[in-house]
Amino acid sequence: MTAAVWEALRQRPLSFAFSVWPLRSWAFLLSGTVMGFLVLVVYAVLLFVGVALSVVGVGLVILLAVAVSGIPLATLERQRLRIIEPEPLLDPHGSLPGTSTLPWLRTRLRERATWRELAYALIHGVVFTATGIGFTALLGLSVILVATPVIVWAISPDTVMLIPGQAISDPLAALPGSAVGLLGLLVSAYAGGLLAGAQVGVAYFLLSARDEDLSSRVIELTRSRARLIDAFEAERRRIEHDLHDGAQQQLVALSMTLGLAELELRGQDSPAYPLVSRARGEAHQALDQLRALVRGIHPQVLTDHGLPAAVAELALRNPIPVTVTMDLPHRLPRPVETTAYFTITEALANASKHSGADEVGVVGRLKDDKLVLLITDNGHGGADPDSGAGLQGLADRVAILKGRLIVTSPAGGPTQLRMEVPCSA
């Protein structure tokens, strides 16, 4: 990547010296010289102390600190680069929220970016500092030469030793020195631009995020999201188990007890009989609702027989007629089946509540090891995926499996929901 200052120098070589770029280059180089000198001093002290104390173990901690010290320096350098470079550099390190010192240190030491940043710190402390000192001397001497007539006038009638062996007491006699100083400023303008561009190039090479850094971050993000989904599935199964073996069994026992009480009171002229009968009916209703809730959390038929059987059962319970065509030659991975099932469930629920449709079609097939689902209703259309959290949540879940969810719903219908999920994800 070409530095912006080099691009400006290439496009406007003659007017470059009279633009704002030389000032920005000088600010970048002078601030870098000061920072590089401090880095060199700090590194020299830390390395000396670390090696000297390594025999007692404390020095190893200092040397580890030296190894990761390039990270904060690189962060500061990315901010300082904004003086000369409009495009910010992307941090190659992934965030580690809530991580303690030792895991953070292990992670950072395994990252190649950490060692690139350490190399940049050493190059900055040695090479950039040396070139910066030379450039500072050139710029400082040029400024002094330009200001010589003013200096001579200010301290007159004393003489100024501008050149060894030659004293100047007249400001006019110092004008040739000013001309040399102006030439030096002109040279400093172009030399500063070239040096600043070279340092920006080194910074881009060592401090910017590379494809390997970004890909590892994406992989870790995908794994993290997959772990969240696995944790959600485990919690869902636990709730299902608790409802099935806990609350459901208690409701069954309550219904049986109320049935026995109803038998005992039958034929007796007791005001408690209609109350017990009513309570038994409400217990039956609560049990049916609980069973529907358990089935909605995760249907057992999906686990036992797969997606086609689960969708067929779902179609039988749907208030709108559903035509199901599932061409799946084998069982799919569990995350794919679960995501597909709940996508169909959400689509059928939306069609029943909002679409005004009287027919829904569900088509599923495998294409190039990818599950393709099409859910179509003949309703009035106008469905907005952004209006609610249902479809958006499904889209997020499909995205975790590296799939996509497409909703097409023009005004007047029909509405079609298309889901594509790779089975190898």
Short mmCIF file of C-alpha atoms in Angstrom, two decimals:
data_model
loop_
_atom_site.label_atom_id
_atom_site.label_comp_id
_atom_site.label_asym_id
_atom_site.label_seq_id
_atom_site.Cartn_x
_atom_site.Cartn_y
_atom_site.Cartn_z
CA MET A 1 0.00 0.00 0.00
CA THR A 2 1.37 3.43 -1.01
CA ALA A 3 1.55 6.00 1.78
CA ALA A 4 -0.68 9.04 1.33
CA VAL A 5 2.29 11.40 1.58
CA TRP A 6 4.07 9.55 -1.23
CA GLU A 7 0.90 9.70 -3.32
CA ALA A 8 0.70 13.46 -2.77
CA LEU A 9 4.38 13.80 -3.70
CA ARG A 10 3.84 11.80 -6.88
CA GLN A 11 0.76 13.72 -7.98
CA ARG A 12 2.03 17.26 -7.16
CA PRO A 13 5.83 17.16 -7.06
CA LEU A 14 6.34 20.89 -7.68
CA SER A 15 3.72 22.24 -5.28
CA PHE A 16 4.35 19.59 -2.63
CA ALA A 17 6.81 21.77 -0.72
CA PHE A 18 4.21 24.53 -0.40
CA SER A 19 1.37 22.29 0.77
CA VAL A 20 0.49 21.15 4.29
CA TRP A 21 2.20 17.79 3.77
CA PRO A 22 5.72 18.93 4.78
CA LEU A 23 4.40 20.27 8.08
CA ARG A 24 2.55 17.03 8.77
CA SER A 25 5.65 15.02 7.83
CA TRP A 26 7.85 17.12 10.11
CA ALA A 27 5.41 16.74 13.02
CA PHE A 28 5.31 12.99 12.45
CA LEU A 29 9.10 12.63 12.26
CA LEU A 30 9.92 14.91 15.20
CA SER A 31 7.36 13.29 17.50
CA GLY A 32 8.60 9.88 16.37
CA THR A 33 12.19 10.83 17.17
CA VAL A 34 11.27 11.81 20.72
CA MET A 35 9.18 8.68 21.24
CA GLY A 36 11.82 6.45 19.63
CA PHE A 37 14.54 7.83 21.92
CA LEU A 38 12.38 7.13 24.98
CA VAL A 39 11.64 3.60 23.70
CA LEU A 40 15.35 2.96 23.16
CA VAL A 41 16.22 4.09 26.66
CA VAL A 42 13.40 2.08 28.29
CA TYR A 43 14.28 -1.06 26.34
CA ALA A 44 17.97 -0.76 27.20
CA VAL A 45 17.17 -0.44 30.90
CA LEU A 46 14.63 -3.29 30.89
CA LEU A 47 16.90 -5.65 28.99
CA PHE A 48 19.85 -4.89 31.25
CA VAL A 49 17.81 -5.34 34.43
CA GLY A 50 16.01 -8.41 33.06
CA VAL A 51 19.21 -10.21 32.09
CA ALA A 52 20.91 -9.24 35.36
CA LEU A 53 18.01 -10.53 37.49
CA SER A 54 17.17 -13.57 35.38
CA VAL A 55 19.20 -15.79 37.71
CA VAL A 56 16.72 -15.10 40.53
CA GLY A 57 13.61 -15.41 38.37
CA VAL A 58 12.45 -11.81 38.59
CA GLY A 59 14.28 -10.99 35.39
CA LEU A 60 12.16 -13.50 33.46
CA VAL A 61 9.05 -11.50 34.36
CA ILE A 62 10.75 -8.34 33.11
CA LEU A 63 11.77 -10.06 29.87
CA LEU A 64 8.17 -11.23 29.38
CA ALA A 65 7.08 -7.63 29.87
CA VAL A 66 9.57 -6.61 27.19
CA ALA A 67 8.12 -9.23 24.83
CA VAL A 68 4.60 -7.79 25.07
CA SER A 69 5.63 -4.16 25.45
CA GLY A 70 5.30 -3.68 21.71
CA ILE A 71 1.50 -3.98 22.05
CA PRO A 72 0.85 -0.65 23.85
CA LEU A 73 3.53 1.03 21.75
CA ALA A 74 1.85 -0.23 18.58
CA THR A 75 -1.52 1.06 19.82
CA LEU A 76 -0.01 4.49 20.40
CA GLU A 77 1.76 4.36 17.05
CA ARG A 78 -1.49 3.59 15.20
CA GLN A 79 -2.92 6.75 16.70
CA ARG A 80 0.18 8.79 15.85
CA LEU A 81 0.04 7.59 12.26
CA ARG A 82 -3.17 9.59 11.84
CA ILE A 83 -0.94 12.68 11.64
CA ILE A 84 0.33 11.57 8.25
CA GLU A 85 -2.03 8.79 7.15
CA PRO A 86 -5.80 9.33 6.84
CA GLU A 87 -6.61 5.59 6.75
CA PRO A 88 -6.48 4.08 10.26
CA LEU A 89 -4.68 0.78 10.79
CA LEU A 90 -6.82 -2.11 12.00
CA ASP A 91 -5.73 -3.64 15.29
CA PRO A 92 -4.62 -7.24 14.62
CA HIS A 93 -5.42 -8.37 18.16
CA GLY A 94 -8.81 -9.73 19.12
CA SER A 95 -10.45 -8.48 22.31
CA LEU A 96 -10.21 -10.64 25.42
CA PRO A 97 -12.87 -9.23 27.80
CA GLY A 98 -12.79 -10.50 31.34
CA THR A 99 -9.53 -12.39 30.86
CA SER A 100 -7.00 -12.50 33.69
CA THR A 101 -3.31 -11.74 33.28
CA LEU A 102 -1.92 -15.22 32.61
CA PRO A 103 -4.47 -16.27 29.93
CA TRP A 104 -4.07 -12.85 28.30
CA LEU A 105 -0.29 -13.25 28.31
CA ARG A 106 -0.44 -16.78 26.85
CA THR A 107 -2.80 -15.66 24.11
CA ARG A 108 -0.73 -12.64 23.17
CA LEU A 109 2.55 -14.56 23.11
CA ARG A 110 1.03 -17.06 20.67
CA GLU A 111 -0.04 -14.31 18.27
CA ARG A 112 2.33 -13.42 15.46
CA ALA A 113 1.17 -9.82 15.61
CA THR A 114 2.77 -9.47 19.07
CA TRP A 115 6.20 -10.31 17.70
CA ARG A 116 5.73 -8.07 14.67
CA GLU A 117 4.91 -5.21 17.03
CA LEU A 118 8.02 -5.95 19.10
CA ALA A 119 10.11 -5.87 15.91
CA TYR A 120 8.56 -2.53 15.01
CA ALA A 121 9.39 -1.16 18.46
CA LEU A 122 13.04 -2.16 18.04
CA ILE A 123 13.21 -0.72 14.52
CA HIS A 124 11.58 2.45 15.76
CA GLY A 125 13.97 2.78 18.67
CA VAL A 126 17.13 2.22 16.61
CA VAL A 127 16.58 3.05 12.93
CA PHE A 128 13.82 5.64 13.09
CA THR A 129 15.46 7.42 16.00
CA ALA A 130 18.80 7.66 14.16
CA THR A 131 17.22 8.94 10.94
CA GLY A 132 15.01 11.27 12.97
CA ILE A 133 17.99 12.79 14.73
CA GLY A 134 19.70 13.40 11.38
CA PHE A 135 16.55 14.95 9.94
CA THR A 136 16.06 17.09 13.06
CA ALA A 137 19.63 18.40 12.69
CA LEU A 138 18.99 19.28 9.03
CA LEU A 139 15.69 21.00 9.79
CA GLY A 140 17.06 22.83 12.83
CA LEU A 141 20.14 24.11 10.98
CA SER A 142 17.96 25.27 8.07
CA VAL A 143 15.66 27.20 10.43
CA ILE A 144 18.65 28.83 12.15
CA LEU A 145 20.16 29.86 8.82
CA VAL A 146 16.88 31.39 7.66
CA ALA A 147 16.59 33.32 10.92
CA THR A 148 20.23 34.51 10.92
CA PRO A 149 19.50 38.11 9.79
CA VAL A 150 16.99 38.47 12.62
CA ILE A 151 19.48 36.97 15.08
CA VAL A 152 22.24 39.33 13.91
CA TRP A 153 19.92 42.32 14.15
CA ALA A 154 18.70 41.30 17.60
CA ILE A 155 22.16 40.98 19.18
CA SER A 156 23.87 43.86 17.25
CA PRO A 157 26.39 45.52 17.69
CA ASP A 158 27.97 42.20 18.73
CA THR A 159 29.08 39.92 15.99
CA VAL A 160 27.68 36.51 15.14
CA MET A 161 30.00 33.65 14.27
CA LEU A 162 27.93 32.15 11.46
CA ILE A 163 30.84 30.25 9.91
CA PRO A 164 33.95 29.27 11.92
CA GLY A 165 36.54 31.96 11.36
CA GLN A 166 34.02 34.43 9.84
CA ALA A 167 32.11 36.92 12.03
CA ILE A 168 29.00 38.71 10.78
CA SER A 169 27.75 41.95 12.28
CA ASP A 170 25.48 43.22 9.49
CA PRO A 171 22.06 41.59 8.92
CA LEU A 172 22.44 42.11 5.18
CA ALA A 173 25.62 40.07 5.21
CA ALA A 174 23.63 37.14 6.65
CA LEU A 175 21.23 37.00 3.69
CA PRO A 176 23.31 34.40 1.81
CA GLY A 177 22.99 32.19 4.87
CA SER A 178 19.23 32.66 4.77
CA ALA A 179 19.23 31.57 1.13
CA VAL A 180 21.09 28.42 2.12
CA GLY A 181 18.58 27.92 4.91
CA LEU A 182 15.65 28.24 2.50
CA LEU A 183 17.28 25.64 0.29
CA GLY A 184 17.67 23.44 3.36
CA LEU A 185 13.95 23.86 4.19
CA LEU A 186 13.11 22.87 0.63
CA VAL A 187 15.28 19.78 0.95
CA SER A 188 13.73 19.09 4.35
CA ALA A 189 10.24 19.25 2.85
CA TYR A 190 10.94 16.52 0.32
CA ALA A 191 13.26 14.52 2.59
CA GLY A 192 10.63 14.64 5.35
CA GLY A 193 7.94 13.37 2.99
CA LEU A 194 10.12 10.51 1.80
CA LEU A 195 11.18 9.49 5.32
CA ALA A 196 7.61 9.74 6.68
CA GLY A 197 6.30 7.63 3.82
CA ALA A 198 8.98 5.01 4.46
CA GLN A 199 8.02 4.81 8.14
CA VAL A 200 4.34 4.53 7.23
CA GLY A 201 5.20 1.64 4.89
CA VAL A 202 7.06 -0.18 7.68
CA ALA A 203 4.13 0.46 10.04
CA TYR A 204 1.65 -0.96 7.53
CA PHE A 205 3.83 -4.04 7.08
CA LEU A 206 4.31 -4.76 10.79
CA LEU A 207 1.38 -3.14 12.63
CA SER A 208 -1.66 -3.64 10.41
CA ALA A 209 -3.94 -6.66 10.64
CA ARG A 210 -3.19 -9.39 8.12
CA ASP A 211 -5.55 -11.97 6.66
CA GLU A 212 -4.30 -14.58 9.11
CA ASP A 213 -5.13 -12.31 12.05
CA LEU A 214 -8.62 -11.53 10.75
CA SER A 215 -9.36 -15.15 9.81
CA SER A 216 -8.34 -16.41 13.25
CA ARG A 217 -10.56 -13.75 14.80
CA VAL A 218 -13.50 -14.79 12.61
CA ILE A 219 -12.91 -18.46 13.47
CA GLU A 220 -12.84 -17.67 17.18
CA LEU A 221 -16.00 -15.56 16.86
CA THR A 222 -17.75 -18.38 15.03
CA ARG A 223 -16.67 -20.87 17.67
CA SER A 224 -17.83 -18.54 20.42
CA ARG A 225 -21.25 -18.13 18.82
CA ALA A 226 -21.46 -21.89 18.27
CA ARG A 227 -20.67 -22.44 21.96
CA LEU A 228 -23.50 -20.08 22.85
CA ILE A 229 -25.88 -22.07 20.67
CA ASP A 230 -24.70 -25.33 22.27
CA ALA A 231 -25.22 -23.83 25.72
CA PHE A 232 -28.70 -22.68 24.68
CA GLU A 233 -29.56 -26.17 23.41
CA ALA A 234 -28.30 -27.76 26.63
CA GLU A 235 -30.37 -25.35 28.72
CA ARG A 236 -33.41 -25.97 26.51
CA ARG A 237 -33.08 -29.74 26.96
CA ARG A 238 -32.76 -29.28 30.72
CA ILE A 239 -35.94 -27.20 30.85
CA GLU A 240 -37.73 -29.75 28.68
CA HIS A 241 -36.60 -32.57 30.98
CA ASP A 242 -37.68 -30.68 34.10
CA LEU A 243 -41.09 -29.90 32.64
CA HIS A 244 -41.61 -33.45 31.42
CA ASP A 245 -40.48 -35.25 34.57
CA GLY A 246 -41.48 -32.60 37.11
CA ALA A 247 -44.43 -30.33 36.44
CA GLN A 248 -46.09 -32.69 33.96
CA GLN A 249 -45.99 -35.65 36.37
CA GLN A 250 -47.38 -33.51 39.16
CA LEU A 251 -50.25 -32.37 36.95
CA VAL A 252 -50.97 -36.00 36.02
CA ALA A 253 -51.02 -36.97 39.72
CA LEU A 254 -53.28 -33.99 40.49
CA SER A 255 -55.67 -34.96 37.70
CA MET A 256 -55.82 -38.55 38.98
CA THR A 257 -56.47 -37.38 42.54
CA LEU A 258 -59.24 -35.08 41.39
CA GLY A 259 -60.69 -37.97 39.35
CA LEU A 260 -60.79 -40.20 42.44
CA ALA A 261 -62.41 -37.40 44.42
CA GLU A 262 -64.99 -36.98 41.64
CA LEU A 263 -65.80 -40.69 41.78
CA GLU A 264 -66.27 -40.53 45.54
CA LEU A 265 -68.61 -37.56 45.27
CA ARG A 266 -70.60 -38.86 42.30
CA GLY A 267 -74.19 -39.63 43.22
CA GLN A 268 -74.00 -37.55 46.40
CA ASP A 269 -75.85 -34.32 46.82
CA SER A 270 -72.72 -32.33 47.61
CA PRO A 271 -71.88 -28.77 46.48
CA ALA A 272 -68.21 -29.84 46.21
CA TYR A 273 -68.88 -32.20 43.28
CA PRO A 274 -69.15 -29.52 40.52
CA LEU A 275 -66.09 -27.73 41.93
CA VAL A 276 -64.01 -30.93 41.87
CA SER A 277 -65.22 -31.72 38.36
CA ARG A 278 -64.33 -28.23 37.20
CA ALA A 279 -60.89 -28.44 38.84
CA ARG A 280 -60.24 -31.76 37.10
CA GLY A 281 -61.12 -30.21 33.73
CA GLU A 282 -58.78 -27.25 34.35
CA ALA A 283 -56.01 -29.69 35.36
CA HIS A 284 -56.52 -31.54 32.08
CA GLN A 285 -56.36 -28.23 30.19
CA ALA A 286 -53.16 -27.18 32.00
CA LEU A 287 -51.63 -30.59 31.23
CA ASP A 288 -52.46 -30.24 27.53
CA GLN A 289 -50.94 -26.76 27.45
CA LEU A 290 -47.82 -28.00 29.22
CA ARG A 291 -47.45 -30.86 26.74
CA ALA A 292 -47.80 -28.40 23.85
CA LEU A 293 -45.15 -26.21 25.48
CA VAL A 294 -42.76 -29.16 25.87
CA ARG A 295 -43.40 -30.17 22.27
CA GLY A 296 -42.73 -26.62 21.14
CA ILE A 297 -39.44 -26.44 23.03
CA HIS A 298 -38.12 -29.46 21.21
CA PRO A 299 -40.35 -32.14 19.69
CA GLN A 300 -39.34 -35.68 20.49
CA VAL A 301 -40.23 -36.77 16.96
CA LEU A 302 -37.47 -34.50 15.63
CA THR A 303 -34.91 -36.29 17.77
CA ASP A 304 -36.22 -39.78 17.02
CA HIS A 305 -37.25 -39.61 13.35
CA GLY A 306 -35.70 -36.48 11.84
CA LEU A 307 -36.89 -33.34 10.11
CA PRO A 308 -39.47 -34.75 7.60
CA ALA A 309 -41.48 -36.52 10.31
CA ALA A 310 -41.33 -33.49 12.62
CA VAL A 311 -42.51 -31.15 9.86
CA ALA A 312 -45.32 -33.56 8.94
CA GLU A 313 -46.53 -33.58 12.54
CA LEU A 314 -46.26 -29.79 12.64
CA ALA A 315 -48.37 -29.53 9.49
CA LEU A 316 -51.14 -31.68 11.03
CA ARG A 317 -51.44 -29.33 13.99
CA ASN A 318 -51.35 -26.13 11.94
CA PRO A 319 -54.73 -24.35 11.52
CA ILE A 320 -53.95 -23.59 7.85
CA PRO A 321 -53.58 -26.54 5.44
CA VAL A 322 -49.89 -27.23 4.83
CA THR A 323 -48.43 -29.19 1.93
CA VAL A 324 -45.09 -30.73 2.83
CA THR A 325 -42.54 -31.97 0.28
CA MET A 326 -39.30 -33.05 1.92
CA ASP A 327 -36.70 -34.79 -0.24
CA LEU A 328 -33.94 -35.63 2.24
CA PRO A 329 -32.04 -38.87 1.58
CA HIS A 330 -30.53 -39.05 5.07
CA ARG A 331 -30.57 -37.47 8.50
CA LEU A 332 -29.05 -34.03 8.77
CA PRO A 333 -26.73 -32.74 11.52
CA ARG A 334 -28.67 -31.91 14.67
CA PRO A 335 -28.01 -28.11 14.58
CA VAL A 336 -29.22 -27.98 10.98
CA GLU A 337 -32.38 -29.97 11.76
CA THR A 338 -33.15 -27.86 14.82
CA THR A 339 -32.64 -24.58 12.97
CA ALA A 340 -34.75 -25.75 10.03
CA TYR A 341 -37.55 -26.94 12.32
CA PHE A 342 -37.84 -23.69 14.23
CA THR A 343 -37.62 -21.71 10.99
CA ILE A 344 -40.62 -23.62 9.67
CA THR A 345 -42.41 -23.22 12.99
CA GLU A 346 -41.92 -19.45 12.97
CA ALA A 347 -42.97 -19.18 9.32
CA LEU A 348 -46.16 -21.19 9.89
CA ALA A 349 -47.01 -19.18 13.00
CA ASN A 350 -46.58 -15.91 11.10
CA ALA A 351 -48.67 -17.19 8.21
CA SER A 352 -51.48 -18.25 10.56
CA LYS A 353 -51.53 -14.97 12.51
CA HIS A 354 -50.77 -12.25 9.98
CA SER A 355 -50.86 -13.36 6.34
CA GLY A 356 -54.52 -14.19 5.80
CA ALA A 357 -53.39 -17.20 3.78
CA ASP A 358 -55.46 -20.35 3.29
CA GLU A 359 -52.62 -22.54 2.02
CA VAL A 360 -48.95 -22.97 2.89
CA GLY A 361 -46.31 -25.02 1.10
CA VAL A 362 -43.10 -26.35 2.64
CA VAL A 363 -40.42 -27.71 0.33
CA GLY A 364 -37.07 -29.04 1.51
CA ARG A 365 -34.24 -30.62 -0.43
CA LEU A 366 -30.50 -31.12 -0.38
CA LYS A 367 -28.50 -29.32 -3.05
CA ASP A 368 -24.69 -29.55 -3.11
CA ASP A 369 -24.61 -30.65 0.55
CA LYS A 370 -26.76 -27.66 1.45
CA LEU A 371 -30.26 -27.76 2.94
CA VAL A 372 -32.62 -25.50 0.99
CA LEU A 373 -36.02 -24.75 2.54
CA LEU A 374 -38.86 -22.86 0.83
CA ILE A 375 -41.92 -21.89 2.88
CA THR A 376 -44.57 -20.17 0.74
CA ASP A 377 -48.04 -18.90 1.65
CA ASN A 378 -50.69 -17.34 -0.59
CA GLY A 379 -51.51 -14.50 1.81
CA HIS A 380 -51.61 -10.77 1.22
CA GLY A 381 -47.83 -10.32 1.69
CA GLY A 382 -46.17 -7.21 3.10
CA ALA A 383 -44.15 -9.09 5.74
CA ASP A 384 -41.31 -7.01 7.18
CA PRO A 385 -38.41 -9.00 8.70
CA ASP A 386 -37.32 -5.92 10.68
CA SER A 387 -40.68 -5.40 12.37
CA GLY A 388 -40.21 -8.15 14.93
CA ALA A 389 -37.59 -10.23 16.66
CA GLY A 390 -38.84 -13.60 15.37
CA LEU A 391 -37.42 -13.65 11.85
CA GLN A 392 -34.41 -11.57 12.92
CA GLY A 393 -33.57 -14.14 15.59
CA LEU A 394 -33.92 -16.93 13.02
CA ALA A 395 -31.64 -15.05 10.64
CA ASP A 396 -29.01 -14.72 13.38
CA ARG A 397 -29.27 -18.41 14.15
CA VAL A 398 -28.95 -19.34 10.47
CA ALA A 399 -25.93 -17.03 10.16
CA ILE A 400 -24.14 -18.97 12.91
CA LEU A 401 -24.33 -22.04 10.67
CA LYS A 402 -22.92 -19.97 7.77
CA GLY A 403 -26.29 -19.96 6.09
CA ARG A 404 -28.69 -17.26 4.99
CA LEU A 405 -32.37 -16.46 5.34
CA ILE A 406 -34.19 -14.58 2.54
CA VAL A 407 -37.73 -13.22 2.93
CA THR A 408 -39.67 -12.14 -0.17
CA SER A 409 -43.08 -10.63 0.56
CA PRO A 410 -44.40 -8.09 -1.97
CA ALA A 411 -47.69 -6.33 -1.33
CA GLY A 412 -50.49 -8.63 -2.43
CA GLY A 413 -48.39 -11.74 -1.86
CA PRO A 414 -47.25 -14.37 -2.00
CA THR A 415 -44.75 -14.51 0.87
CA GLN A 416 -41.78 -16.81 0.50
CA LEU A 417 -39.13 -17.58 3.08
CA ARG A 418 -35.97 -19.25 1.77
CA MET A 419 -33.37 -20.77 4.07
CA GLU A 420 -30.03 -22.14 2.89
CA VAL A 421 -27.72 -23.86 5.38
CA PRO A 422 -24.62 -25.91 4.52
CA CYS A 423 -24.78 -29.27 6.24
CA SER A 424 -21.01 -29.23 6.75
CA ALA A 425 -21.10 -26.02 8.81
#
